[in-house]
mmCIF file of N, CA and C in Angstrom:
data_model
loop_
_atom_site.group_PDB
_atom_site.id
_atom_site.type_symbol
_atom_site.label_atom_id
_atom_site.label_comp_id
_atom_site.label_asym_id
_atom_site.label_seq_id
_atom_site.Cartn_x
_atom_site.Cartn_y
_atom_site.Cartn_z
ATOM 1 N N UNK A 1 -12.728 -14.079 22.339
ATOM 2 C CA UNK A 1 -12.118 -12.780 22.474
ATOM 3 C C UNK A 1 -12.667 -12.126 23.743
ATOM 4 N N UNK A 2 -12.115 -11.477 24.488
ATOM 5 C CA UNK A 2 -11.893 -11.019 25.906
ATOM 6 C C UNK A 2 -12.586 -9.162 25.419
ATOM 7 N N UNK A 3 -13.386 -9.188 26.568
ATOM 8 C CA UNK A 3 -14.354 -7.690 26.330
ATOM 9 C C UNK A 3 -12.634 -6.557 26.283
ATOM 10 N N UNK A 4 -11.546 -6.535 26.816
ATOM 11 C CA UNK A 4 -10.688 -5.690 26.793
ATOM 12 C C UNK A 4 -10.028 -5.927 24.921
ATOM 13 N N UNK A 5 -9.883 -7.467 24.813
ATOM 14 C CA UNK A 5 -9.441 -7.412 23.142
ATOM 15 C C UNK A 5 -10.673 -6.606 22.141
ATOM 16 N N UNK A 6 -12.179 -6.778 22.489
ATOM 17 C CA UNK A 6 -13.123 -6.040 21.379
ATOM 18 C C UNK A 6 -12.318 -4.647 21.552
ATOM 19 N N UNK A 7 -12.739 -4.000 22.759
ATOM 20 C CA UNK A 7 -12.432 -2.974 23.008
ATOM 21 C C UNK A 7 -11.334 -2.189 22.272
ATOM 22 N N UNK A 8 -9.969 -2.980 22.837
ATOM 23 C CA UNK A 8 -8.966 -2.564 21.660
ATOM 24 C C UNK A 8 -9.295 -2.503 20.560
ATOM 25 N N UNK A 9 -9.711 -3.400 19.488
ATOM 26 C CA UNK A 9 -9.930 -3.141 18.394
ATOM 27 C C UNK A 9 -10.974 -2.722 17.720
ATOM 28 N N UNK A 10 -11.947 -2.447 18.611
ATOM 29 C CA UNK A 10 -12.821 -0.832 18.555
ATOM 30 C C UNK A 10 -11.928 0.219 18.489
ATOM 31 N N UNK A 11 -10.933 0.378 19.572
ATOM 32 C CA UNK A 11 -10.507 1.394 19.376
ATOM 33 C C UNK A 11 -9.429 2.122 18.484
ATOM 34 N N UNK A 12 -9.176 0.763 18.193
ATOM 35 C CA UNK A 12 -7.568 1.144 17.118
ATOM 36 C C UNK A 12 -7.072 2.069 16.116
ATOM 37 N N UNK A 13 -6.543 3.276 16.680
ATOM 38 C CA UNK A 13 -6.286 4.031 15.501
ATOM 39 C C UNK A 13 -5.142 3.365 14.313
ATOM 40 N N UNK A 14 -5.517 3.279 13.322
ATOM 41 C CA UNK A 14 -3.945 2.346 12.914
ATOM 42 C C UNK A 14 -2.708 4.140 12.266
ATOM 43 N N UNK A 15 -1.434 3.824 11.931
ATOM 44 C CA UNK A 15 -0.663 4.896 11.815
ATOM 45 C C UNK A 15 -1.176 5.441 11.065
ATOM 46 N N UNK A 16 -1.081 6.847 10.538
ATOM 47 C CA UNK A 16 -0.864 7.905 9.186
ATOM 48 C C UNK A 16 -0.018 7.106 8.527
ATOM 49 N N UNK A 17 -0.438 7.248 7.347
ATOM 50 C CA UNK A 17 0.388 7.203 6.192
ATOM 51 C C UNK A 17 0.644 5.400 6.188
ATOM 52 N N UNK A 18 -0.257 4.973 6.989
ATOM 53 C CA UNK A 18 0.385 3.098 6.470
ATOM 54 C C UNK A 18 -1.240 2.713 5.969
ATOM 55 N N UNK A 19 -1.558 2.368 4.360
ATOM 56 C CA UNK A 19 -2.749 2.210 4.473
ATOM 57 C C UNK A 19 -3.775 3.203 4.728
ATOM 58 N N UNK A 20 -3.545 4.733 4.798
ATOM 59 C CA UNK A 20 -4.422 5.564 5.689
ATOM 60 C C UNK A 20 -5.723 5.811 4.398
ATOM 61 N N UNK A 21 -6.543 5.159 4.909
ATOM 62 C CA UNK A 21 -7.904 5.356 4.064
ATOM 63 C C UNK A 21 -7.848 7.177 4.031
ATOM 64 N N UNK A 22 -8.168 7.655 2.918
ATOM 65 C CA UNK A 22 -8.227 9.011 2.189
ATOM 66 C C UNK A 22 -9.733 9.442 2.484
ATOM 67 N N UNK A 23 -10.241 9.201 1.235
ATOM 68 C CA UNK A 23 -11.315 9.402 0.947
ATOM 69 C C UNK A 23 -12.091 8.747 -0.353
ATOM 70 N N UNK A 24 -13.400 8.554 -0.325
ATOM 71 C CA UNK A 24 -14.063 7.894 -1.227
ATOM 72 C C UNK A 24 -14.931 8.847 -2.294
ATOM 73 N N UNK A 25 -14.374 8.641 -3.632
ATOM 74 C CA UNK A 25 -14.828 9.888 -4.827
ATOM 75 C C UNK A 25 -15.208 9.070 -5.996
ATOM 76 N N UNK A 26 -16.389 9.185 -6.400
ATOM 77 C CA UNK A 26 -17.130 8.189 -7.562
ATOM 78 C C UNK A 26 -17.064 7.112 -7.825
ATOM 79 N N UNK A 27 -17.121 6.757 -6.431
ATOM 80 C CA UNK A 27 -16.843 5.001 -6.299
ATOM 81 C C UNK A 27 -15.655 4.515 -6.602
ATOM 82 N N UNK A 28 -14.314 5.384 -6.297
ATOM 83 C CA UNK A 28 -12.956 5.144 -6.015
ATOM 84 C C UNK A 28 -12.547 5.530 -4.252
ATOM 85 N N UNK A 29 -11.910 4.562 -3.965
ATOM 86 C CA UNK A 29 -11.369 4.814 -2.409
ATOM 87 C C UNK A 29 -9.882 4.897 -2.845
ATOM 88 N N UNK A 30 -9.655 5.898 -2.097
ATOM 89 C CA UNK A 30 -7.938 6.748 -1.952
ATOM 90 C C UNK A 30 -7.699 5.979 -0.672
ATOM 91 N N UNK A 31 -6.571 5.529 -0.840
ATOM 92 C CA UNK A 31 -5.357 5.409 0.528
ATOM 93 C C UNK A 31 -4.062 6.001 0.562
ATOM 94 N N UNK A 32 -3.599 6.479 1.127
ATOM 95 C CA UNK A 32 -2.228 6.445 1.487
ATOM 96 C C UNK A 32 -1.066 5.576 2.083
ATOM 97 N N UNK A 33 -0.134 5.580 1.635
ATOM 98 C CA UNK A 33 0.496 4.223 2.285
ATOM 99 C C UNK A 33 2.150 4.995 1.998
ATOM 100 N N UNK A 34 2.310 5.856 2.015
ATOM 101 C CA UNK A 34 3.856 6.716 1.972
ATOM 102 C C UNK A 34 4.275 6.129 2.832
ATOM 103 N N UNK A 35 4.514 5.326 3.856
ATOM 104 C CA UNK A 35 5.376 4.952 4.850
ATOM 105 C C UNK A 35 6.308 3.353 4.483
ATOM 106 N N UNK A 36 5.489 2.709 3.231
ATOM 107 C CA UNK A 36 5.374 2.002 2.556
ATOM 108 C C UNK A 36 6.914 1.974 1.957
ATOM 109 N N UNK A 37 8.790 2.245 2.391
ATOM 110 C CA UNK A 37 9.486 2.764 2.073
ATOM 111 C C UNK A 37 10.307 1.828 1.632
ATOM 112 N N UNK A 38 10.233 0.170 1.431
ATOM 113 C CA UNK A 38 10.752 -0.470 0.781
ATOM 114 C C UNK A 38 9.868 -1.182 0.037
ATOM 115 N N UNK A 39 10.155 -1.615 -0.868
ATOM 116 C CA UNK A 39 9.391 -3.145 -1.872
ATOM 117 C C UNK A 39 8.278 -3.797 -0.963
ATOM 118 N N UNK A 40 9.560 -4.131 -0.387
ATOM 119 C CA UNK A 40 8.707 -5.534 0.541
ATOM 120 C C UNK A 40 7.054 -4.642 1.284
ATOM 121 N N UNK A 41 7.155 -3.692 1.667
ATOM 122 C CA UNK A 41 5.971 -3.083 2.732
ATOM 123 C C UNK A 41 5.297 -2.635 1.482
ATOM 124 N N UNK A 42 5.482 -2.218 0.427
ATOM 125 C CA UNK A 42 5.003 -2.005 -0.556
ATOM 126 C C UNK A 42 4.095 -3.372 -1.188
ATOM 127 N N UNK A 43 4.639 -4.217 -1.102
ATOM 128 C CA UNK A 43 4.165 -5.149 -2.394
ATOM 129 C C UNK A 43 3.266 -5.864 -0.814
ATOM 130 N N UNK A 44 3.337 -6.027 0.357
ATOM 131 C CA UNK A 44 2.450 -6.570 1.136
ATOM 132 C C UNK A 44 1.512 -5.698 1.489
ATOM 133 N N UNK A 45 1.293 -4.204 1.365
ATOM 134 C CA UNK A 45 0.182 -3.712 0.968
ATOM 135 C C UNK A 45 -0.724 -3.423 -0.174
ATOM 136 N N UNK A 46 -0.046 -4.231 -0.969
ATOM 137 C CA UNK A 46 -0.976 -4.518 -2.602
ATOM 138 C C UNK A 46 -1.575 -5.781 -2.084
ATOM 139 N N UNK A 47 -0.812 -6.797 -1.709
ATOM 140 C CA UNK A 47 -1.594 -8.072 -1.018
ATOM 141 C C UNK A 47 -2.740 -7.870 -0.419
ATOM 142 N N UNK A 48 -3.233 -7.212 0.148
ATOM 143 C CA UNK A 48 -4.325 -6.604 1.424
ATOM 144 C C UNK A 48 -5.340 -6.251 0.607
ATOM 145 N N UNK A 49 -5.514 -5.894 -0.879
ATOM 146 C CA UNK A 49 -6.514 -5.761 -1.271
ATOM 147 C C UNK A 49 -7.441 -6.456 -1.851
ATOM 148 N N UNK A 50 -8.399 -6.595 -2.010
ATOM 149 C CA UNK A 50 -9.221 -8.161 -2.927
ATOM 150 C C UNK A 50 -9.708 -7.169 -4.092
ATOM 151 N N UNK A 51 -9.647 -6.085 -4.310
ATOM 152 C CA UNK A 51 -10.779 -5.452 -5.140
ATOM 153 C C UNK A 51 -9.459 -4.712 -6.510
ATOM 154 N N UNK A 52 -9.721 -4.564 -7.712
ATOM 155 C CA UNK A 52 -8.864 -3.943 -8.223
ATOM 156 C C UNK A 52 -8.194 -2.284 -7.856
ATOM 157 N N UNK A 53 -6.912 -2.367 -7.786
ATOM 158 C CA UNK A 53 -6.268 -1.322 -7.902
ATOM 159 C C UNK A 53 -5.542 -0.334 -9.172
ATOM 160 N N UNK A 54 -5.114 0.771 -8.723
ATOM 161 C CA UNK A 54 -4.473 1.484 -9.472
ATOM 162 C C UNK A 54 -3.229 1.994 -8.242
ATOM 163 N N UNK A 55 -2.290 1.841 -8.866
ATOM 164 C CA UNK A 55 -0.409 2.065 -7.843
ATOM 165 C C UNK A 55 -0.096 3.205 -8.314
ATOM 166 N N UNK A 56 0.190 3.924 -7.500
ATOM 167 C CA UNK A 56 0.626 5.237 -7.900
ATOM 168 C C UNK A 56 2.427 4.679 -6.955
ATOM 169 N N UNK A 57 3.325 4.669 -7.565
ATOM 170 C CA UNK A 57 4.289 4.568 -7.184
ATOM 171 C C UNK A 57 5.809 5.217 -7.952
ATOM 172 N N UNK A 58 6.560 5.403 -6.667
ATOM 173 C CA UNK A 58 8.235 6.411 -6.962
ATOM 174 C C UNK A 58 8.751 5.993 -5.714
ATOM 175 N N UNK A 59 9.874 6.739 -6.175
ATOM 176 C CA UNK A 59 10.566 7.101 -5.125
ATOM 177 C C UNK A 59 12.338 7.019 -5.904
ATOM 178 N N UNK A 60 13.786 6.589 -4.523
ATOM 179 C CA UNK A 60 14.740 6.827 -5.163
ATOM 180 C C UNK A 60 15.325 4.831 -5.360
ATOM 181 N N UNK A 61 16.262 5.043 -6.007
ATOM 182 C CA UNK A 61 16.963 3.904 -6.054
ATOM 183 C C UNK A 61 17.732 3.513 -4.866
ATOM 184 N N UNK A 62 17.259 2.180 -4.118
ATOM 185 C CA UNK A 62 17.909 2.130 -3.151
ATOM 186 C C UNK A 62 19.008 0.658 -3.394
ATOM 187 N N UNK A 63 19.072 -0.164 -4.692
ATOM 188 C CA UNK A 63 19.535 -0.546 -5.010
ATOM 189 C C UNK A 63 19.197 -2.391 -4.100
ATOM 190 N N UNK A 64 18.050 -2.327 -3.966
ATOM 191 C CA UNK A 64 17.270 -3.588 -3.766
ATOM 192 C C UNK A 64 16.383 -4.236 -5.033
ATOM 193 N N UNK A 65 16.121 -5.273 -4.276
ATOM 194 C CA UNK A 65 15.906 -6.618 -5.736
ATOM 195 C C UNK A 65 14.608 -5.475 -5.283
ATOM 196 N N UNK A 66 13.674 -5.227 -6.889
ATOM 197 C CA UNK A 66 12.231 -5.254 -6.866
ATOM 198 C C UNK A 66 11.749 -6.140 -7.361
ATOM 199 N N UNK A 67 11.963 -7.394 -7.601
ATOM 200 C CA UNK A 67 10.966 -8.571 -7.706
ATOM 201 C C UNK A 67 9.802 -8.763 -7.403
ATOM 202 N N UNK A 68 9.654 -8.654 -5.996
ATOM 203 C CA UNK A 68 8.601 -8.773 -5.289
ATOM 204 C C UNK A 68 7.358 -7.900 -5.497
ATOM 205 N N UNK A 69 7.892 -6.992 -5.203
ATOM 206 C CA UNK A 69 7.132 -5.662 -6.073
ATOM 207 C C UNK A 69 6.782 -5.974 -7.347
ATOM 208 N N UNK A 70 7.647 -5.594 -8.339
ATOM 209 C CA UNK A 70 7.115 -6.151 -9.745
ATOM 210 C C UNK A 70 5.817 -6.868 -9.948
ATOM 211 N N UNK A 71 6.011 -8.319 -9.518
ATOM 212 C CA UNK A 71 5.220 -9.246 -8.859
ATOM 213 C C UNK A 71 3.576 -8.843 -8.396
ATOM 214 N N UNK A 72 3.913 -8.192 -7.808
ATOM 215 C CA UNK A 72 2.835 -7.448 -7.038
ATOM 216 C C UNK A 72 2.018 -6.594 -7.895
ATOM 217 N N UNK A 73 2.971 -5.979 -8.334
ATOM 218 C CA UNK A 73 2.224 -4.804 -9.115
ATOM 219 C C UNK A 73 2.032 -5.337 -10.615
ATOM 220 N N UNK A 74 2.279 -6.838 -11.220
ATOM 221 C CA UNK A 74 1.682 -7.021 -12.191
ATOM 222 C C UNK A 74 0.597 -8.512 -12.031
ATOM 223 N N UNK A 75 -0.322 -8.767 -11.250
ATOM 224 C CA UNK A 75 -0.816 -9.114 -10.342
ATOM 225 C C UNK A 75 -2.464 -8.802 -11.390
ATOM 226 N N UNK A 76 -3.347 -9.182 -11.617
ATOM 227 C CA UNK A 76 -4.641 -9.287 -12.365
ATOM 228 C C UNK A 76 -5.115 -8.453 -11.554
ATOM 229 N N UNK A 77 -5.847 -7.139 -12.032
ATOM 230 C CA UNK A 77 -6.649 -6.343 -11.084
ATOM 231 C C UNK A 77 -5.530 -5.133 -10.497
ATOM 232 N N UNK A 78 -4.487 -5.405 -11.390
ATOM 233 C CA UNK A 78 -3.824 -4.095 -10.657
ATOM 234 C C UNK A 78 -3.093 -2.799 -11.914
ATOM 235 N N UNK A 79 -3.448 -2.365 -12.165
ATOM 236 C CA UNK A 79 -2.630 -1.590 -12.968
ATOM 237 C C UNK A 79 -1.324 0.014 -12.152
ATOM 238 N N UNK A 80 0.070 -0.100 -12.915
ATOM 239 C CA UNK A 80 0.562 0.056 -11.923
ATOM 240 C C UNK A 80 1.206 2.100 -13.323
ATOM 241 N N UNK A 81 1.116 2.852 -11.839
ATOM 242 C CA UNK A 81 1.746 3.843 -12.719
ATOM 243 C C UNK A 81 2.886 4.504 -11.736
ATOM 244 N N UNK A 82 4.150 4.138 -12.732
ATOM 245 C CA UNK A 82 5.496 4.085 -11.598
ATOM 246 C C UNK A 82 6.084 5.861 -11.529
ATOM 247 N N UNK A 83 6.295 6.840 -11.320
ATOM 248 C CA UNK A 83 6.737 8.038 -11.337
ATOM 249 C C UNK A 83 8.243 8.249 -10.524
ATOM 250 N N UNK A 84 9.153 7.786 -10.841
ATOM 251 C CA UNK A 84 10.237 7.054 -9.894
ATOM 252 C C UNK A 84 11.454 7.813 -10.941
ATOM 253 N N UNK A 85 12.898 8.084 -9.817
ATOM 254 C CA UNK A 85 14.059 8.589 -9.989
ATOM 255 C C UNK A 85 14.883 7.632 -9.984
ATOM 256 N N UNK A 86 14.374 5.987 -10.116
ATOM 257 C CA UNK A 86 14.961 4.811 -10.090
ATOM 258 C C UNK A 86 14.957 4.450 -11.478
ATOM 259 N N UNK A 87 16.504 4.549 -12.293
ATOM 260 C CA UNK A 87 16.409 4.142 -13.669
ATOM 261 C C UNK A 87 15.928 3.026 -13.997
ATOM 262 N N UNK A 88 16.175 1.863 -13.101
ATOM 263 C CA UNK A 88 15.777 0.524 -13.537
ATOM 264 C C UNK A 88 14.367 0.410 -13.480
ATOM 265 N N UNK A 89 13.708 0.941 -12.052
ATOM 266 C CA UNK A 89 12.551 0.976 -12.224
ATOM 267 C C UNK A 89 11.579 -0.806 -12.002
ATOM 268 N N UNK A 90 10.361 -1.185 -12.073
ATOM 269 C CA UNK A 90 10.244 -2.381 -11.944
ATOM 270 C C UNK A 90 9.890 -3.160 -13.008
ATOM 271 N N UNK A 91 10.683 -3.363 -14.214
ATOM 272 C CA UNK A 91 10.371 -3.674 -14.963
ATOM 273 C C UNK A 91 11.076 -5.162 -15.146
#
């Protein structure tokens, strides 16, 4: 790796709202990930974690497969709590 590649990734701000580390409260870490606006970016930021989660997830029906998601969110180490205007939902 090239002293300009460390550099970059010293410096890397990554976006708001993709992943955005929160804050850490009784040995729980908050992220944000609202940008997260289909399945797919959804269920590949459940991938990214090694440690157990809790999903706070909604939103509207956009009338895509949630498989993947599903998948994701029933996954060992994850418990998922859906708050969604999507009748089907990921069940």
């Amino acid at each position: 790796m090239t002293i300009i590649e460390e550099r970059g990734i010293e410096n890397f701000v990554a976006l708001p709202h993709r992943l955005q580390f929160l804050v850490e409260a009784q040995g729980r870490k908050f992220y944000n990930d609202s940008l997260a606006t289909t399945p797919e970016s959804a269920a590949a930021a459940l991938h990214s974690f090694t440690e157990p989660i809790v999903l706070l997830a909604g939103g509207y029906d956009k009338q895509v497969s949630l498989h993947e998601l599903s998948q994701a969110a029933a996954a060992p180490g994850t418990l998922s709590i859906r708050a969604s205007r999507c009748a089907r939902a990921t069940q």
